[in-house]
Amino acid sequence: MKITARDIPPRAAWALEQAGVHPLLARLYAARGVRDKDELDDGLARLLPPAGLMGIKAAAALLADAIAQDLRLCIVADYDCDGATACAVAVRGLRLLGARHVDYLVPDRVTDGYGLTPPIARRVKERGADVLITVDNGIASVEGVAEAKALGLSVLVTDHHLPGPELPAADAMVNPNQPGCTFESKSLAGVGVMFYVLMALRSEMRARGVFDLASQPKLDPLLTLVALGTVADVVRLDANNRRLVAQGLRRIRAGAMPAGVAALFTAAGRKAQAATTFDFGFALGPRINAAGRLADMTLGIECLLTDDPGRASDLAGQLDTINRERREIEGGMREQAMLMAENLFDESEDPPPAISVFDPDFHEGVVGIVASRIKDKLHRPTFVFAASSAPGKQHELKGSGRSIPGFHLRDALDLVAKRHPGVLLKFGGHAMAAGCTVPEEAFETFEQALDQVAQEWLDASTLTRRIETDGPLAPEYCRADVVDTLHQEVWGQGFAPPTFSEEVQVLSQRLVGEAKNHLSIKLMHQGNPVDAIWFGHTEQLPARVLLAFRLDVNEWRGERKVQFLVEGAEI
């Protein structure tokens, strides 16, 4: 492991500090590319205009016509948190704007698979819909869209995933990553795309005289769901996404949120009035995702749609129970998968450039989480496979992969597919996360093929885990109020949470937790004693060590003390 410090442009840091930004925040923002205080303005007026999205005018016109004609709309969602929030935003937003018949359908991860398939299109038609709207999927659903069109449905695709070689023949398509779209933010989540479509629809309806600026419905309440889905989908938090997230956080902290979001905070034991991006990514998001992994994402969507606090509490409780079950399944799978991965190489050797593991007993709903855990520990692109539970698909393996910087996972799968026709039955995804289906008998071929691509694309530098930090922490900032200030800001993918690094003296260390799998450390930081914890780490540290750490506050009997959360050590 290599711990490095980000460059901090002194002029930018100085300019931000002179503009009134907290000195520590000025340094952190400058290191993340912020040059001017205006870039930190998270007002709604600073959002990129919807008109920049290719196809959005056609989408707005299609929806405005459908509402004017009192047509029946059906949303086809995805079974993750981004898909669930996008669906809830679509249903709530369309109803706000006057649609009287809005239904939704979410595919089952096991029996239906991903996206708008021909059978899903037929089910939408059977429900009596006139217009089919995809959220967080559809850009690769060429056959599904064709079937929907053949059935007489109008189709609007809203998505953010990378397109394949052929685009679906939808009536309208909004995706910042479709060819020819010049929208500045390519990192919009699926829920963000749907929110933009609603903004464009409201503008179209104003132009048609349905309402004016004074009487138009407010879409701002939807921003809590936009923020949740954006962070949970781990998209890059560029300036536009940070504004969307900041707006949602502000409303939640003020108590303005759907009943389901409030109930999820309660179920997770988190305080909504002090909501952070961490809560979205590690408390609320996983509880919604658990429904799509082990049960039916309808539970998650209904939780986000209900305005009844009692029903919201009941649904959030069910989601919490499912998430506990997910953690139990994941724990057993993670141990087994990690053992299989570590058996691929000797203790004296480095891991292979890419890792693929499969066991017939693995649960397909949690393969992505387990792949992420192996990737984090071994710092290798990792795929974990499970046997498909879909009827008639028992000889197919469903895999989910997670990658490391410098290895574009979807592009790697594309190359494997070209080199070994028939090995990949289907695949898709992003640079850092992707999924695929392979015939069981082709698993070894896939494993070797992915390893070959990794050998070609990765070198010693990219295979070395690096933790990029913000350098030393001045002792005057090691205070609970400063940590609170940092937690209030929007951090996430592409705008990393503050992580500091410096050499410290280790005073004592011991293993804690039920399984004795966390290292509790007492250390000396610049002459001051500080408690630290390294979750999931059991190896003892030397007396002096270079640590990378984040800041947290530990509350005990009314006393609030700063605690270091160790991210890594360079020994």
Coordinates of C-alpha atoms in Angstrom, one line a residue:
M1 CA 0.0 0.0 0.0
K2 CA 1.2 3.5 -0.8
I3 CA -0.1 6.6 1.0
T4 CA 0.1 9.8 -1.0
A5 CA -1.0 13.4 -0.4
R6 CA -3.0 15.4 -2.9
D7 CA -1.5 18.6 -4.3
I8 CA -3.1 21.7 -2.7
P9 CA -2.8 24.7 -5.1
P10 CA -1.9 27.5 -2.6
R11 CA -3.5 30.3 -4.6
A12 CA -6.8 28.5 -4.8
A13 CA -6.8 27.7 -1.1
W14 CA -5.8 31.3 -0.3
A15 CA -8.6 32.7 -2.6
L16 CA -11.2 30.5 -1.0
E17 CA -10.1 31.4 2.5
Q18 CA -10.1 35.1 1.6
A19 CA -13.7 34.6 0.3
G20 CA -14.8 33.4 3.8
V21 CA -14.5 29.7 3.5
H22 CA -13.3 27.9 6.6
P23 CA -9.5 27.5 6.4
L24 CA -9.5 23.7 6.5
L25 CA -12.4 23.5 4.0
A26 CA -10.5 25.9 1.7
R27 CA -7.6 23.6 1.7
L28 CA -9.8 20.5 1.1
Y29 CA -11.8 22.1 -1.7
A30 CA -8.7 23.5 -3.5
A31 CA -7.2 20.0 -3.5
R32 CA -10.4 18.7 -5.2
G33 CA -10.2 21.3 -8.0
V34 CA -12.4 24.1 -6.6
R35 CA -10.9 27.4 -7.7
D36 CA -13.6 29.9 -6.8
K37 CA -16.2 30.3 -4.1
D38 CA -18.9 30.5 -6.8
E39 CA -18.3 26.9 -7.5
L40 CA -19.6 26.1 -4.0
D41 CA -22.9 27.9 -4.6
D42 CA -25.4 25.0 -4.3
G43 CA -28.5 27.1 -5.1
L44 CA -31.1 25.6 -7.5
A45 CA -30.5 28.5 -9.9
R46 CA -27.0 27.1 -10.5
L47 CA -28.2 23.7 -11.7
L48 CA -27.4 23.0 -15.4
P49 CA -30.5 23.8 -17.5
P50 CA -32.6 20.9 -18.7
A51 CA -32.4 22.1 -22.3
G52 CA -28.8 20.8 -22.5
L53 CA -30.0 17.2 -22.4
M54 CA -30.5 15.7 -25.8
G55 CA -34.0 14.4 -26.4
I56 CA -35.5 16.2 -23.4
K57 CA -37.8 18.4 -25.5
A58 CA -39.3 15.4 -27.2
A59 CA -39.7 13.7 -23.8
A60 CA -41.5 16.7 -22.3
A61 CA -43.8 16.9 -25.3
L62 CA -44.6 13.2 -25.2
L63 CA -45.5 13.4 -21.5
A64 CA -47.4 16.7 -21.8
D65 CA -49.5 15.1 -24.6
A66 CA -50.1 12.0 -22.5
I67 CA -51.3 14.1 -19.5
A68 CA -53.5 16.2 -21.8
Q69 CA -55.1 13.1 -23.2
D70 CA -55.5 11.4 -19.8
L71 CA -53.4 8.4 -21.0
R72 CA -52.2 5.7 -18.7
L73 CA -48.5 5.8 -17.8
C74 CA -46.4 2.9 -16.5
I75 CA -42.9 3.3 -15.2
V76 CA -40.4 0.4 -15.6
A77 CA -37.9 0.7 -12.8
D78 CA -34.6 -0.9 -11.8
Y79 CA -34.2 -3.0 -8.6
D80 CA -31.5 -0.9 -6.9
C81 CA -31.7 2.3 -4.9
D82 CA -31.2 4.6 -7.9
G83 CA -34.0 2.7 -9.7
A84 CA -36.3 2.8 -6.7
T85 CA -35.8 6.6 -6.0
A86 CA -36.1 7.3 -9.8
C87 CA -39.4 5.4 -9.9
A88 CA -40.7 7.2 -6.8
V89 CA -39.6 10.6 -8.3
A90 CA -41.4 9.7 -11.5
V91 CA -44.6 8.6 -9.9
R92 CA -44.7 11.6 -7.4
G93 CA -43.6 14.1 -10.0
L94 CA -46.0 13.0 -12.8
R95 CA -48.9 13.1 -10.3
L96 CA -47.9 16.5 -9.2
L97 CA -48.0 17.7 -12.8
G98 CA -51.5 16.4 -13.4
A99 CA -51.2 12.8 -14.5
R100 CA -54.1 10.8 -13.1
H101 CA -53.1 7.3 -14.1
V102 CA -49.5 6.5 -13.1
D103 CA -48.5 2.9 -12.4
Y104 CA -45.1 1.2 -12.1
L105 CA -43.5 -2.2 -12.5
V106 CA -40.2 -3.3 -11.2
P107 CA -38.5 -6.4 -12.7
D108 CA -37.5 -9.2 -10.4
R109 CA -33.7 -9.6 -10.2
V110 CA -33.9 -13.4 -10.4
T111 CA -36.8 -14.2 -12.8
D112 CA -36.8 -11.1 -15.0
G113 CA -33.2 -10.0 -15.0
Y114 CA -32.2 -6.4 -15.8
G115 CA -34.0 -3.8 -17.9
L116 CA -37.0 -3.6 -20.2
T117 CA -37.3 -7.1 -21.7
P118 CA -40.0 -8.2 -24.2
P119 CA -41.9 -10.1 -21.4
I120 CA -41.8 -6.9 -19.2
A121 CA -43.2 -4.9 -22.2
R122 CA -46.0 -7.4 -22.5
R123 CA -46.8 -7.1 -18.8
V124 CA -47.0 -3.3 -19.1
K125 CA -49.4 -3.6 -22.0
E126 CA -51.6 -6.1 -20.1
R127 CA -51.9 -3.5 -17.3
G128 CA -53.6 -1.2 -19.8
A129 CA -50.8 1.3 -20.2
D130 CA -50.5 3.7 -23.2
V131 CA -47.1 5.1 -22.4
L132 CA -44.1 3.1 -21.1
I133 CA -41.3 5.1 -19.3
T134 CA -38.1 3.5 -18.2
V135 CA -36.0 4.9 -15.3
D136 CA -32.4 3.9 -14.7
N137 CA -32.6 1.4 -17.5
G138 CA -33.6 1.1 -21.1
I139 CA -30.5 2.3 -23.1
A140 CA -29.6 -1.3 -23.9
S141 CA -33.2 -2.6 -24.1
V142 CA -33.3 -2.8 -27.9
E143 CA -35.6 -5.9 -28.0
G144 CA -37.8 -4.7 -25.1
V145 CA -38.5 -1.3 -26.7
A146 CA -39.2 -3.0 -30.1
E147 CA -41.7 -5.3 -28.4
A148 CA -43.4 -2.3 -26.6
K149 CA -43.6 -0.4 -29.9
A150 CA -45.1 -3.4 -31.6
L151 CA -47.7 -3.6 -28.9
G152 CA -48.7 0.0 -29.7
L153 CA -47.1 1.6 -26.6
S154 CA -45.3 5.0 -26.7
V155 CA -41.9 4.6 -25.1
L156 CA -39.8 7.1 -23.3
V157 CA -36.3 5.9 -22.2
T158 CA -34.6 7.7 -19.3
D159 CA -31.3 6.2 -18.3
H160 CA -27.7 7.1 -17.5
H161 CA -25.9 3.9 -18.3
L162 CA -23.4 3.6 -21.2
P163 CA -25.1 2.6 -24.5
G164 CA -24.2 -0.5 -26.5
P165 CA -23.6 -0.6 -30.3
E166 CA -27.3 -0.3 -31.1
L167 CA -29.8 2.2 -29.5
P168 CA -33.4 1.3 -28.9
A169 CA -36.0 2.8 -31.2
A170 CA -37.9 4.7 -28.5
D171 CA -40.2 7.7 -29.2
A172 CA -37.9 9.8 -27.0
M173 CA -34.7 9.1 -25.1
V174 CA -32.9 11.1 -22.4
N175 CA -29.5 9.9 -21.3
P176 CA -26.5 12.2 -20.9
N177 CA -24.3 9.4 -22.1
Q178 CA -26.1 8.7 -25.4
P179 CA -24.1 9.6 -28.6
G180 CA -24.4 13.3 -29.5
C181 CA -25.6 14.5 -26.1
T182 CA -23.5 17.5 -25.0
F183 CA -24.9 17.9 -21.5
E184 CA -22.0 18.9 -19.3
S185 CA -22.7 16.5 -16.4
K186 CA -22.3 12.9 -17.7
S187 CA -22.5 11.7 -14.1
L188 CA -26.2 12.2 -13.5
A189 CA -27.7 9.2 -11.7
G190 CA -30.9 7.6 -13.1
V191 CA -33.0 9.6 -10.5
G192 CA -31.2 12.8 -11.6
V193 CA -32.2 12.2 -15.2
M194 CA -35.8 11.7 -14.3
F195 CA -35.9 14.8 -12.2
Y196 CA -34.6 16.8 -15.2
V197 CA -37.3 15.3 -17.4
L198 CA -39.9 16.5 -14.9
M199 CA -38.4 20.0 -14.9
A200 CA -38.6 20.0 -18.7
L201 CA -42.2 18.7 -18.6
R202 CA -43.2 21.5 -16.2
S203 CA -41.6 24.0 -18.5
E204 CA -43.5 22.5 -21.5
M205 CA -46.8 22.7 -19.6
R206 CA -46.1 26.3 -18.7
A207 CA -45.6 27.0 -22.4
R208 CA -48.9 25.4 -23.2
G209 CA -50.7 27.6 -20.6
V210 CA -51.6 24.7 -18.2
F211 CA -50.1 26.8 -15.4
D212 CA -47.8 29.8 -14.9
L213 CA -44.8 30.5 -12.7
A214 CA -47.1 31.4 -9.7
S215 CA -49.4 28.4 -10.0
Q216 CA -47.0 25.6 -11.1
P217 CA -46.4 22.7 -8.8
K218 CA -43.2 22.7 -6.8
L219 CA -40.8 19.9 -7.6
D220 CA -38.3 20.8 -4.8
P221 CA -39.7 18.2 -2.4
L222 CA -38.5 15.5 -4.8
L223 CA -34.9 16.6 -4.2
T224 CA -34.6 14.4 -1.0
L225 CA -35.1 11.3 -3.2
V226 CA -32.8 12.7 -5.9
A227 CA -30.1 13.2 -3.3
L228 CA -30.5 9.7 -1.8
G229 CA -30.4 7.9 -5.2
T230 CA -27.5 9.9 -6.5
V231 CA -25.2 9.1 -3.5
A232 CA -26.4 5.5 -3.2
D233 CA -25.6 4.8 -6.9
V234 CA -22.0 6.0 -6.3
V235 CA -22.0 8.2 -9.4
R236 CA -19.3 10.9 -9.5
L237 CA -20.3 14.0 -7.5
D238 CA -19.4 16.7 -10.0
A239 CA -20.6 20.2 -9.3
N240 CA -24.1 19.6 -10.6
N241 CA -24.6 16.4 -8.6
R242 CA -23.2 18.1 -5.5
R243 CA -25.9 20.8 -5.8
L244 CA -28.6 18.2 -6.2
V245 CA -27.4 16.3 -3.1
A246 CA -26.9 19.5 -1.0
Q247 CA -30.4 20.6 -1.8
G248 CA -31.8 17.2 -0.7
L249 CA -29.7 17.2 2.5
R250 CA -30.8 20.7 3.4
R251 CA -34.5 19.7 3.2
I252 CA -34.0 16.5 5.3
R253 CA -32.1 18.4 8.0
A254 CA -35.0 20.8 8.1
G255 CA -37.5 17.9 8.6
A256 CA -39.0 18.3 5.1
M257 CA -38.9 14.7 3.6
P258 CA -41.3 11.9 2.6
A259 CA -42.6 9.8 5.4
G260 CA -40.6 6.8 4.1
V261 CA -37.3 8.6 4.2
A262 CA -38.0 9.7 7.8
A263 CA -38.9 6.1 8.7
L264 CA -35.7 4.8 7.2
F265 CA -33.6 7.2 9.3
T266 CA -35.4 5.9 12.4
A267 CA -35.0 2.3 11.4
A268 CA -31.3 2.8 10.8
G269 CA -30.8 4.6 14.1
R270 CA -29.6 7.8 12.4
K271 CA -30.6 11.4 13.1
A272 CA -32.3 13.1 10.1
Q273 CA -31.6 16.6 11.5
A274 CA -27.8 15.8 11.2
A275 CA -28.1 13.9 7.9
T276 CA -24.9 13.3 5.9
T277 CA -24.0 11.7 2.6
F278 CA -22.7 8.8 4.7
D279 CA -26.3 8.2 5.8
F280 CA -27.4 7.9 2.2
G281 CA -24.6 5.6 1.2
F282 CA -24.3 3.3 4.2
A283 CA -27.6 3.5 6.1
L284 CA -30.6 4.3 3.9
G285 CA -29.3 3.1 0.5
P286 CA -28.4 -0.5 1.7
R287 CA -31.8 -0.9 3.3
I288 CA -33.6 -0.1 0.0
N289 CA -31.1 -2.1 -2.0
A290 CA -31.7 -5.1 0.2
A291 CA -35.3 -5.4 -1.0
G292 CA -34.1 -5.8 -4.6
R293 CA -31.4 -8.2 -3.6
L294 CA -33.4 -10.7 -1.5
A295 CA -37.1 -9.8 -1.9
D296 CA -39.1 -7.5 -4.1
M297 CA -38.1 -3.9 -4.7
T298 CA -41.8 -2.9 -4.7
L299 CA -41.3 -2.8 -0.9
G300 CA -38.6 -0.1 -1.3
I301 CA -40.6 1.9 -3.8
E302 CA -43.8 1.8 -1.7
C303 CA -41.8 3.0 1.3
L304 CA -40.7 6.0 -0.7
L305 CA -44.2 6.7 -2.1
T306 CA -46.3 6.5 1.0
D307 CA -47.3 9.6 2.9
D308 CA -48.7 7.6 5.8
P309 CA -46.2 7.7 8.7
G310 CA -47.6 4.4 10.1
R311 CA -47.3 2.5 6.8
A312 CA -43.9 4.1 6.2
S313 CA -42.7 2.8 9.6
D314 CA -44.0 -0.7 8.9
L315 CA -42.3 -0.8 5.4
A316 CA -39.0 0.6 6.8
G317 CA -39.1 -2.0 9.5
Q318 CA -39.5 -4.7 6.8
L319 CA -36.6 -3.3 4.8
D320 CA -34.4 -3.2 8.0
T321 CA -35.2 -6.9 8.6
I322 CA -34.4 -7.9 5.0
N323 CA -31.1 -5.9 5.3
R324 CA -30.1 -7.8 8.4
E325 CA -30.8 -11.1 6.5
R326 CA -28.7 -9.7 3.6
R327 CA -25.8 -9.0 6.0
E328 CA -25.9 -12.5 7.4
I329 CA -25.9 -14.1 3.9
E330 CA -23.2 -11.7 2.8
G331 CA -21.0 -12.5 5.8
G332 CA -20.9 -16.2 5.1
M333 CA -20.4 -15.7 1.4
R334 CA -17.7 -13.1 1.9
E335 CA -15.6 -15.5 4.0
Q336 CA -16.0 -18.3 1.5
A337 CA -15.3 -16.1 -1.5
M338 CA -12.3 -14.5 0.2
L339 CA -10.9 -17.9 0.9
M340 CA -11.4 -19.0 -2.7
A341 CA -9.7 -15.8 -3.9
E342 CA -6.7 -16.1 -1.6
N343 CA -6.3 -19.8 -2.7
L344 CA -5.6 -18.5 -6.2
F345 CA -2.1 -17.5 -5.1
D346 CA 0.6 -18.4 -2.5
E347 CA 1.3 -16.3 0.5
S348 CA 4.6 -15.3 -0.9
E349 CA 3.0 -14.2 -4.2
D350 CA 1.0 -11.2 -5.3
P351 CA -2.7 -11.8 -6.3
P352 CA -3.4 -12.4 -10.0
P353 CA -4.2 -9.3 -12.0
A354 CA -8.0 -10.1 -11.9
I355 CA -10.0 -12.4 -9.7
S356 CA -13.1 -14.4 -10.6
V357 CA -14.8 -16.8 -8.1
F358 CA -17.9 -19.0 -8.3
D359 CA -19.6 -21.3 -5.9
P360 CA -23.0 -23.1 -6.5
D361 CA -24.2 -22.0 -3.0
F362 CA -23.6 -18.3 -3.6
H363 CA -26.7 -16.0 -3.6
E364 CA -27.0 -14.0 -6.7
G365 CA -28.5 -11.0 -4.8
V366 CA -25.3 -10.2 -3.0
V367 CA -22.5 -11.1 -5.4
G368 CA -21.8 -7.4 -6.1
I369 CA -21.3 -6.6 -2.5
V370 CA -19.0 -9.6 -2.0
A371 CA -17.0 -8.6 -5.1
S372 CA -16.6 -5.1 -3.7
R373 CA -15.2 -6.5 -0.4
I374 CA -12.6 -8.7 -2.2
K375 CA -11.7 -5.8 -4.5
D376 CA -11.1 -3.6 -1.4
K377 CA -8.9 -6.1 0.3
L378 CA -6.8 -7.4 -2.6
H379 CA -7.0 -4.4 -4.8
R380 CA -7.8 -6.3 -8.0
P381 CA -10.7 -6.2 -10.5
T382 CA -13.0 -8.8 -9.1
F383 CA -16.0 -10.8 -10.3
V384 CA -18.2 -13.0 -8.1
F385 CA -20.6 -15.4 -9.7
A386 CA -23.7 -17.3 -8.5
A387 CA -25.9 -19.8 -10.3
S388 CA -29.0 -18.3 -11.8
S389 CA -32.2 -19.1 -10.0
A390 CA -34.4 -18.1 -13.0
P391 CA -36.6 -20.9 -14.4
G392 CA -34.8 -22.6 -17.3
K393 CA -31.5 -20.7 -16.6
Q394 CA -30.0 -23.0 -14.1
H395 CA -26.9 -23.6 -16.2
E396 CA -26.1 -19.9 -16.4
L397 CA -24.0 -17.9 -14.0
K398 CA -24.7 -14.4 -13.0
G399 CA -21.7 -12.3 -12.2
S400 CA -21.2 -8.9 -10.7
G401 CA -17.8 -7.1 -10.8
R402 CA -16.1 -4.2 -9.1
S403 CA -12.9 -2.6 -10.4
I404 CA -9.9 -0.5 -9.4
P405 CA -8.7 2.8 -10.9
G406 CA -7.2 2.3 -14.3
F407 CA -9.3 -0.7 -15.4
H408 CA -12.6 0.0 -17.2
L409 CA -14.7 -3.0 -16.4
R410 CA -17.3 -2.7 -19.1
D411 CA -14.7 -2.1 -21.8
A412 CA -12.8 -5.2 -20.4
L413 CA -16.0 -7.3 -20.8
D414 CA -16.5 -5.9 -24.3
L415 CA -13.0 -7.1 -25.2
V416 CA -13.6 -10.6 -23.6
A417 CA -16.8 -10.9 -25.7
K418 CA -15.0 -10.0 -28.9
R419 CA -12.1 -12.4 -28.2
H420 CA -14.3 -15.3 -27.0
P421 CA -17.7 -15.2 -28.8
G422 CA -20.4 -17.0 -26.8
V423 CA -18.6 -16.8 -23.5
L424 CA -20.7 -13.7 -22.4
L425 CA -24.4 -14.2 -22.9
K426 CA -24.9 -10.5 -21.9
F427 CA -23.1 -7.8 -20.1
G428 CA -23.2 -4.1 -19.2
G429 CA -22.2 -1.5 -16.7
H430 CA -19.7 1.2 -16.0
A431 CA -16.0 1.6 -15.5
M432 CA -16.0 0.6 -11.9
A433 CA -19.0 -1.8 -11.7
A434 CA -20.4 -4.2 -14.2
G435 CA -22.5 -7.3 -14.5
C436 CA -22.5 -10.3 -16.9
T437 CA -24.0 -13.7 -17.6
V438 CA -21.9 -16.7 -18.7
P439 CA -22.7 -20.3 -19.4
E440 CA -21.5 -22.5 -16.4
E441 CA -19.2 -24.5 -18.6
A442 CA -17.5 -21.2 -19.8
F443 CA -16.6 -20.0 -16.4
E444 CA -12.9 -21.0 -16.6
T445 CA -12.6 -19.5 -20.1
F446 CA -14.1 -16.2 -18.7
E447 CA -11.7 -16.3 -15.8
Q448 CA -8.6 -16.8 -18.0
A449 CA -9.8 -14.2 -20.6
L450 CA -10.4 -11.5 -17.9
D451 CA -7.1 -12.3 -16.4
Q452 CA -5.4 -11.9 -19.8
V453 CA -7.0 -8.4 -20.3
A454 CA -5.9 -7.4 -16.8
Q455 CA -2.3 -8.5 -17.6
E456 CA -2.3 -6.3 -20.7
W457 CA -4.0 -3.2 -19.2
L458 CA -2.6 -3.1 -15.6
D459 CA 1.0 -2.6 -14.5
A460 CA 2.8 -2.6 -11.1
S461 CA 1.8 1.0 -10.5
T462 CA -2.0 0.5 -11.0
L463 CA -1.9 -2.9 -9.1
T464 CA -0.5 -1.1 -6.0
R465 CA -3.2 0.1 -3.7
R466 CA -3.0 3.9 -3.2
I467 CA -4.7 6.0 -0.6
E468 CA -4.8 9.6 -1.7
T469 CA -5.0 11.9 1.4
D470 CA -5.1 15.5 2.4
G471 CA -1.8 15.3 4.2
P472 CA -1.3 16.1 7.9
L473 CA -4.0 17.4 10.2
A474 CA -3.1 20.5 12.1
P475 CA -3.7 19.8 15.8
E476 CA -6.0 22.9 16.1
Y477 CA -8.5 21.1 13.8
C478 CA -8.7 18.0 15.9
R479 CA -11.9 19.2 17.5
A480 CA -15.5 17.8 17.5
D481 CA -17.0 21.1 16.1
V482 CA -14.6 21.0 13.1
V483 CA -15.6 17.4 12.5
D484 CA -19.2 18.4 12.5
T485 CA -18.4 21.2 10.0
L486 CA -16.7 18.6 7.7
H487 CA -19.7 16.2 8.0
Q488 CA -22.1 18.9 6.9
E489 CA -20.5 19.1 3.4
V490 CA -21.2 16.9 0.4
W491 CA -18.6 14.3 -0.1
G492 CA -18.6 11.1 -2.2
Q493 CA -17.4 9.5 -5.4
G494 CA -15.1 11.8 -7.3
F495 CA -15.2 14.3 -4.4
A496 CA -13.6 12.2 -1.8
P497 CA -14.3 12.6 1.9
P498 CA -11.4 14.3 3.8
T499 CA -8.7 11.7 4.7
F500 CA -5.5 12.8 6.4
S501 CA -2.2 11.1 6.8
E502 CA 0.9 11.4 9.0
E503 CA 3.3 9.4 11.1
V504 CA 2.0 8.7 14.6
Q505 CA 3.2 6.9 17.7
V506 CA 1.1 3.8 18.7
L507 CA 0.7 3.7 22.5
S508 CA -1.5 0.6 22.7
Q509 CA -3.7 -1.6 20.5
R510 CA -6.1 -4.4 21.1
L511 CA -8.7 -6.4 19.1
V512 CA -12.4 -5.6 19.8
G513 CA -15.8 -6.6 18.5
E514 CA -17.7 -9.8 18.9
A515 CA -15.5 -11.6 16.4
K516 CA -12.4 -9.7 17.5
N517 CA -12.0 -8.4 14.0
H518 CA -11.5 -4.6 14.6
L519 CA -8.3 -3.0 15.9
S520 CA -8.7 -0.4 18.6
I521 CA -5.7 1.9 18.9
K522 CA -4.5 4.6 21.3
L523 CA -2.0 6.8 19.6
M524 CA -0.2 10.1 20.0
H525 CA -1.0 12.7 17.3
Q526 CA 1.2 15.7 17.4
G527 CA 1.7 15.5 21.1
N528 CA -2.0 14.7 21.9
P529 CA -3.5 11.3 22.7
V530 CA -6.2 10.2 20.3
D531 CA -8.4 7.1 20.1
A532 CA -8.5 5.3 16.7
I533 CA -10.2 2.3 15.3
W534 CA -9.4 0.2 12.2
F535 CA -12.5 -1.8 11.2
G536 CA -12.0 -5.2 9.8
H537 CA -8.2 -5.2 10.5
T538 CA -6.5 -7.6 12.9
E539 CA -2.8 -7.2 12.3
Q540 CA -0.8 -5.4 15.0
L541 CA 0.9 -2.1 14.1
P542 CA 4.5 -1.1 14.8
A543 CA 5.3 1.5 17.4
R544 CA 5.6 4.3 14.8
V545 CA 3.6 4.1 11.6
L546 CA 2.3 6.3 8.7
L547 CA -1.5 6.2 8.9
A548 CA -4.3 7.3 6.6
F549 CA -7.4 8.3 8.6
R550 CA -10.8 10.0 8.5
L551 CA -12.3 11.9 11.4
D552 CA -15.3 11.0 13.4
V553 CA -16.8 11.9 16.8
N554 CA -17.3 9.3 19.5
E555 CA -20.1 10.2 22.0
W556 CA -20.0 8.6 25.4
R557 CA -22.0 9.8 28.4
G558 CA -22.5 13.2 26.9
E559 CA -18.8 13.7 26.1
R560 CA -17.9 14.2 22.4
K561 CA -14.3 13.2 21.5
V562 CA -12.6 13.1 18.1
Q563 CA -11.8 9.6 16.9
F564 CA -9.7 8.6 14.0
L565 CA -11.1 6.0 11.5
V566 CA -8.1 4.3 10.0
E567 CA -8.2 3.7 6.3
G568 CA -4.7 2.2 5.8
A569 CA -1.1 2.1 6.9
E570 CA 2.2 2.3 5.1
I571 CA 4.6 0.0 7.0

